[in-house]
PDB file of C-alpha atoms in Angstrom:
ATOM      1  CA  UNK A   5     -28.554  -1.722  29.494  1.00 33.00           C
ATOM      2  CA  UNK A   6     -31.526   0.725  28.543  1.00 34.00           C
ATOM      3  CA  UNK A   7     -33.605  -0.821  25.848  1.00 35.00           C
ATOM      4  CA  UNK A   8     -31.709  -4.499  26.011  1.00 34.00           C
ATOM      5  CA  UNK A   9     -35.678  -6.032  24.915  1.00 36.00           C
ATOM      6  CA  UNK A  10     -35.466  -4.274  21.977  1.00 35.00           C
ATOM      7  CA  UNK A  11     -32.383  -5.924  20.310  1.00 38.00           C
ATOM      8  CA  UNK A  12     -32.402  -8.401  17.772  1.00 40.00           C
ATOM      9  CA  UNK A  13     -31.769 -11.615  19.348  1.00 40.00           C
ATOM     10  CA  UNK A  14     -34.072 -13.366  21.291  1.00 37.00           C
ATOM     11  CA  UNK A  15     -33.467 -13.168  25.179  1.00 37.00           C
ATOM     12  CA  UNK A  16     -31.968 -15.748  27.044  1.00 39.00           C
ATOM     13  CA  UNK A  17     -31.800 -17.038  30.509  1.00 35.00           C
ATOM     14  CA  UNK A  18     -30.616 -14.346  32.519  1.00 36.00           C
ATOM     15  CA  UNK A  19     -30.312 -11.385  30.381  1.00 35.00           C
ATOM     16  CA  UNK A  20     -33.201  -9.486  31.793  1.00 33.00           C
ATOM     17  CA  UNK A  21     -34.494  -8.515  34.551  1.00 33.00           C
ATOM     18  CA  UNK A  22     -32.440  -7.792  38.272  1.00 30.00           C
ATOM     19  CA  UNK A  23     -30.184 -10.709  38.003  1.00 35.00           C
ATOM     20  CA  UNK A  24     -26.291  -9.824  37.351  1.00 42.00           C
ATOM     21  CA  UNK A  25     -22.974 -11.352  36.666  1.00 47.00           C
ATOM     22  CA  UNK A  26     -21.060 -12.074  39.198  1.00 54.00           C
ATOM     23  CA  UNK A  27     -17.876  -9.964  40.458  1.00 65.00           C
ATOM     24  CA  UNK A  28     -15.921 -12.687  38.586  1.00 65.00           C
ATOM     25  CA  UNK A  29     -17.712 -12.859  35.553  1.00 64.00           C
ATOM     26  CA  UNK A  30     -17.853  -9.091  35.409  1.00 72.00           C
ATOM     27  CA  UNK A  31     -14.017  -8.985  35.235  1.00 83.00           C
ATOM     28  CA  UNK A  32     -13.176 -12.073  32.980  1.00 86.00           C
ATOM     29  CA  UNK A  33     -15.786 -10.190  30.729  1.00 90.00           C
ATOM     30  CA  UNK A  34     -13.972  -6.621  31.114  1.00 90.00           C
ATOM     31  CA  UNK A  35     -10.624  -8.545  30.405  1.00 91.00           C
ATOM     32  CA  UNK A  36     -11.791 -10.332  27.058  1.00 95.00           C
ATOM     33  CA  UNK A  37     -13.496  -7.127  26.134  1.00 95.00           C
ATOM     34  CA  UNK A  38     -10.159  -5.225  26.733  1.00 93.00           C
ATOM     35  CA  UNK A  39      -8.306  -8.140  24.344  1.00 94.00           C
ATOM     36  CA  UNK A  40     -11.080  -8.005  22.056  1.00 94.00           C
ATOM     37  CA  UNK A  41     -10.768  -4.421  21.495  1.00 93.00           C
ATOM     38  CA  UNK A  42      -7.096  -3.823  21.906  1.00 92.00           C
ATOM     39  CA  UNK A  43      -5.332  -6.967  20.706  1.00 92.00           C
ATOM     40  CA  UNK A  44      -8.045  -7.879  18.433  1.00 90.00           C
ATOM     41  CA  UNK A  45      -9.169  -5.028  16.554  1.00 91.00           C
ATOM     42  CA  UNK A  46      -5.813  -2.836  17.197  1.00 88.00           C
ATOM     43  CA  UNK A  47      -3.503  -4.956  17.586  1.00 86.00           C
ATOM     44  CA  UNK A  48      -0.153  -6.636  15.710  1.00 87.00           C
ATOM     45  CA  UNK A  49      -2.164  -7.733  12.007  1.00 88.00           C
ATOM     46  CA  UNK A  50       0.714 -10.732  12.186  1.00 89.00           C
ATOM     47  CA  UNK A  51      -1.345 -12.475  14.758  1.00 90.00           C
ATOM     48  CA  UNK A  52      -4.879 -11.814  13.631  1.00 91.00           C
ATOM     49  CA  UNK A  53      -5.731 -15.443  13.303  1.00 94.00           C
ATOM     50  CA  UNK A  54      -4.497 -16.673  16.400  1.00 95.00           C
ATOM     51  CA  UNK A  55      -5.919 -13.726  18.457  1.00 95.00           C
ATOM     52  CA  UNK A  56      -8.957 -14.158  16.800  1.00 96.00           C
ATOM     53  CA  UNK A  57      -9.010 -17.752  17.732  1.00 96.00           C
ATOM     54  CA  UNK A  58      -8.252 -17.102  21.662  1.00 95.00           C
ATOM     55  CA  UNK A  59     -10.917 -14.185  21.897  1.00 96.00           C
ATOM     56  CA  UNK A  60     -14.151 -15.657  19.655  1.00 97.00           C
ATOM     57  CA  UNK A  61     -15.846 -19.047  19.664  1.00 97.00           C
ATOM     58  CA  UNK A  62     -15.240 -20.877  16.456  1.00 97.00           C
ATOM     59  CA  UNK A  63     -19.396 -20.512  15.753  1.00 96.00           C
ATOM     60  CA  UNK A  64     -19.278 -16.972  16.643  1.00 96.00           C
ATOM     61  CA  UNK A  65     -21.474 -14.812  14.875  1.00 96.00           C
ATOM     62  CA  UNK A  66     -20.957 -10.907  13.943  1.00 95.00           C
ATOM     63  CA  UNK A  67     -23.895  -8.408  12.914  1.00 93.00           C
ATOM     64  CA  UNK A  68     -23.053  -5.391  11.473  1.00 85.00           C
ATOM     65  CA  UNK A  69     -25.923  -2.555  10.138  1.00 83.00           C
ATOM     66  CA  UNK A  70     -28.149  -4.254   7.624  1.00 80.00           C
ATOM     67  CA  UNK A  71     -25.918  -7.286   7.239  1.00 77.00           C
ATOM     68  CA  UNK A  72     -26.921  -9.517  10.354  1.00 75.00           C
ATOM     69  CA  UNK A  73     -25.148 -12.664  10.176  1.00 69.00           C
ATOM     70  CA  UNK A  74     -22.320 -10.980   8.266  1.00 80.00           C
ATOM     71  CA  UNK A  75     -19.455 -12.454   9.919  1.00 93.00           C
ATOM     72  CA  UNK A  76     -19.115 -16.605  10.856  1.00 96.00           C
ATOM     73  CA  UNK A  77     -16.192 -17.647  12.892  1.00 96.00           C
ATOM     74  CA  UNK A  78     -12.921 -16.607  13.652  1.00 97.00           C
ATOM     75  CA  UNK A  79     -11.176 -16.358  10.122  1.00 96.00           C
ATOM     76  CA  UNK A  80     -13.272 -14.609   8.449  1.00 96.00           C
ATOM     77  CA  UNK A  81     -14.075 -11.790  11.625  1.00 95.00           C
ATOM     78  CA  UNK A  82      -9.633 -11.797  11.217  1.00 95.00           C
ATOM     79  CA  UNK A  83     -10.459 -11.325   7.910  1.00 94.00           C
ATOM     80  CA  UNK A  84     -13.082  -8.359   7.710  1.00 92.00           C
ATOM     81  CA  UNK A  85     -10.804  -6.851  10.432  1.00 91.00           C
ATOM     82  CA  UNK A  86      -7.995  -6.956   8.516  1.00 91.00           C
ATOM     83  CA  UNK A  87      -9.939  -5.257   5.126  1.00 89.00           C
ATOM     84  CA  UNK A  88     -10.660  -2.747   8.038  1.00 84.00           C
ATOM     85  CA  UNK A  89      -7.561  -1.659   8.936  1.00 85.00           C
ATOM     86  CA  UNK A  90      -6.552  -1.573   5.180  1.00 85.00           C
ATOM     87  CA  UNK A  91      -8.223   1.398   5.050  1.00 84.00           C
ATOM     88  CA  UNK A  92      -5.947   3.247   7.409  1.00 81.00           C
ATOM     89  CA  UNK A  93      -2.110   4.159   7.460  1.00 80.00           C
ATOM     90  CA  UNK A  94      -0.598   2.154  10.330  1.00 77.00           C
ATOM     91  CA  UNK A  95      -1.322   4.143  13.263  1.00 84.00           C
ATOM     92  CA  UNK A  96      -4.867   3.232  14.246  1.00 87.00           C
ATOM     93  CA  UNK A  97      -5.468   3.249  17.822  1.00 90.00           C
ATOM     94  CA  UNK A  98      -8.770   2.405  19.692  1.00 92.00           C
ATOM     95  CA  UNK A  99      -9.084   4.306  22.756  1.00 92.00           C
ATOM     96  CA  UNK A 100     -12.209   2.727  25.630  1.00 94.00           C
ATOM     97  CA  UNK A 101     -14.160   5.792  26.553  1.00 94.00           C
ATOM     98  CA  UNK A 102     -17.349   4.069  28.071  1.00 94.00           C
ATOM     99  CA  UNK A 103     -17.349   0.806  29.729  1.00 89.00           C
ATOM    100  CA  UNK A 104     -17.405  -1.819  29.813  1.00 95.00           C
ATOM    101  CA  UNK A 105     -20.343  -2.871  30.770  1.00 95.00           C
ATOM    102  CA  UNK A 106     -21.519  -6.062  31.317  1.00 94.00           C
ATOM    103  CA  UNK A 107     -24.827  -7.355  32.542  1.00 92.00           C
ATOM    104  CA  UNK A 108     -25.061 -11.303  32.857  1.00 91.00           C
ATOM    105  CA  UNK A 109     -23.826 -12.385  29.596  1.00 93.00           C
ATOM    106  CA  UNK A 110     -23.657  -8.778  27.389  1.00 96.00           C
ATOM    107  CA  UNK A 111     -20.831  -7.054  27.205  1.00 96.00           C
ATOM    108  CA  UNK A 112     -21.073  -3.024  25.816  1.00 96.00           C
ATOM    109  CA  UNK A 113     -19.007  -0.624  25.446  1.00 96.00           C
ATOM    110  CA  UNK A 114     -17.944   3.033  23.852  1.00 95.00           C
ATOM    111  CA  UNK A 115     -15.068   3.351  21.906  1.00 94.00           C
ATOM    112  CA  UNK A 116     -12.857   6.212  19.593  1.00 94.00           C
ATOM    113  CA  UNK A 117     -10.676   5.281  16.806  1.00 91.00           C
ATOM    114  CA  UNK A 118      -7.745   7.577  15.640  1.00 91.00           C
ATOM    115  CA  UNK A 119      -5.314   6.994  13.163  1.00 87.00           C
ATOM    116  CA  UNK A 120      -4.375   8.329   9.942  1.00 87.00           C
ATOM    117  CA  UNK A 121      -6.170   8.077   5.779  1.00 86.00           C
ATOM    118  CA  UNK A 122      -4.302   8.763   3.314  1.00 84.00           C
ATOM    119  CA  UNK A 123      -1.820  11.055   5.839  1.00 84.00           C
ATOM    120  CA  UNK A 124      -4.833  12.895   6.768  1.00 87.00           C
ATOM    121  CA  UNK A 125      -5.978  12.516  10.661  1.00 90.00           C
ATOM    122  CA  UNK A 126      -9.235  10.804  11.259  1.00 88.00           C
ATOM    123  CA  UNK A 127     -10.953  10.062  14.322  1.00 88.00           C
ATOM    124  CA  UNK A 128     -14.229   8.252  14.609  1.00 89.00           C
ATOM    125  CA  UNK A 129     -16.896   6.446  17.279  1.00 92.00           C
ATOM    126  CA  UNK A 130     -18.422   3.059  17.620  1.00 93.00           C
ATOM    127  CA  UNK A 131     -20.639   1.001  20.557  1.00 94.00           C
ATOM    128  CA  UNK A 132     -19.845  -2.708  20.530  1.00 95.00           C
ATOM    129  CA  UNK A 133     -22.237  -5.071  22.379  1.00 96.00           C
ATOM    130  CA  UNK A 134     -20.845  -8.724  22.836  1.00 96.00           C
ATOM    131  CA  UNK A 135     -22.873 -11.760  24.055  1.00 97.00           C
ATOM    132  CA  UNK A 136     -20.357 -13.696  25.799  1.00 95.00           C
ATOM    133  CA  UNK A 137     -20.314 -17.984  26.031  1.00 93.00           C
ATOM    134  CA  UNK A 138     -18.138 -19.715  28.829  1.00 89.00           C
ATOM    135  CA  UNK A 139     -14.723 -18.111  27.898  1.00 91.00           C
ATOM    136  CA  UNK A 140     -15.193 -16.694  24.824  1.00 95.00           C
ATOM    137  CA  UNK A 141     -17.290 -13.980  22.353  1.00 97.00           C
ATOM    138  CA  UNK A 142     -19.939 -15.838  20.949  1.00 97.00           C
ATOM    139  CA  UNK A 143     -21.960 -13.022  19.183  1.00 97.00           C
ATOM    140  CA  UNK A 144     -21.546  -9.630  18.391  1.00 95.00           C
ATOM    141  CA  UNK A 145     -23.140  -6.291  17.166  1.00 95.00           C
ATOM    142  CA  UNK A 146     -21.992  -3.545  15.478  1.00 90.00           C
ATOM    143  CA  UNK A 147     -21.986   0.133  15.452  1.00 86.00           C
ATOM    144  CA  UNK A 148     -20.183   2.677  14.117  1.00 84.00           C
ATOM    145  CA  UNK A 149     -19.243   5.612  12.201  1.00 82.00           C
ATOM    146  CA  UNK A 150     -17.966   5.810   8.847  1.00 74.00           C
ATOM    147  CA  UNK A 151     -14.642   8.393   9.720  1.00 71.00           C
ATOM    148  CA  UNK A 152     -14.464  10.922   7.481  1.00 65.00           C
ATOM    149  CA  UNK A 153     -12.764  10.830   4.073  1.00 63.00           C
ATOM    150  CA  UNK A 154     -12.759   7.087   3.919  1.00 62.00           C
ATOM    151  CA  UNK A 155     -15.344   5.097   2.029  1.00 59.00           C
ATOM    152  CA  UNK A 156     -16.827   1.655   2.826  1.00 53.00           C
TER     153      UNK A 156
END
């Protein structure tokens, strides 16, 4: 990833430099990225919780824009997810465009959103980037766009 020293966390073992996942790790972390992004975050709101459980670590940590350490565990990232979707009718659907792609234990990707807000389309960007533990998201960082129309 271009710029990965510049993030805020410190490095760890691994992250840097020429090493890489391997072929495995690479696709257990493109699968739990996939669930992370389509169950998870577009998925059935029923089953938040449990998906939430099964896809982050229960110290995970979420970062958004000037609120690092905004999210703790994995009821209340169900629970900022689901104030998320609130926003939206219920046809929100996240669509991978880049990625993606891991490097030893980050995971980043590109992503588009499109739905509906208050009947009116909408259709905005974000990047993820994911640290990932042994089989699970153990920290992640925001970025995105506020779509158009709706107010955070």
């Amino acid at each position: 990833l271009p710029g990965v020293g510049v993030l805020p966390f410190p490095p760890r073992s691994g992250m840097l430099g020429a090493q890489r996942s391997s072929g495995r790790g690479r696709d257990m972390s493109a699968e739990l990225y996939s669930r992370w992004l389509h169950e998870l975050w577009g998925g059935d709101l029923e089953d938040l919780e449990t998906t939430a459980a099964s896809v982050v670590s229960p110290d995970f940590v979420g970062h958004w824009p000037h609120r690092m350490g905004f999210v703790r565990g994995p009821a209340q990232l169900a629970d900022v997810i689901r104030q998320g979707r609130a926003m939206f009718d219920d046809d929100l659907v996240f669509e991978l465009v880049v990625g993606p792609i891991v490097q030893g234990e980050l995971v980043a990707a590109r992503w588009v959103a499109r739905g509906h807000h208050a009947q009116r389309p909408v259709r905005f960007h974000g990047h993820d980037i994911l640290r990932r533990g042994r089989d699970e998201f153990v920290e992640y960082w925001s970025i995105s766009e506020t779509p158009p129309g709706v107010s955070r």
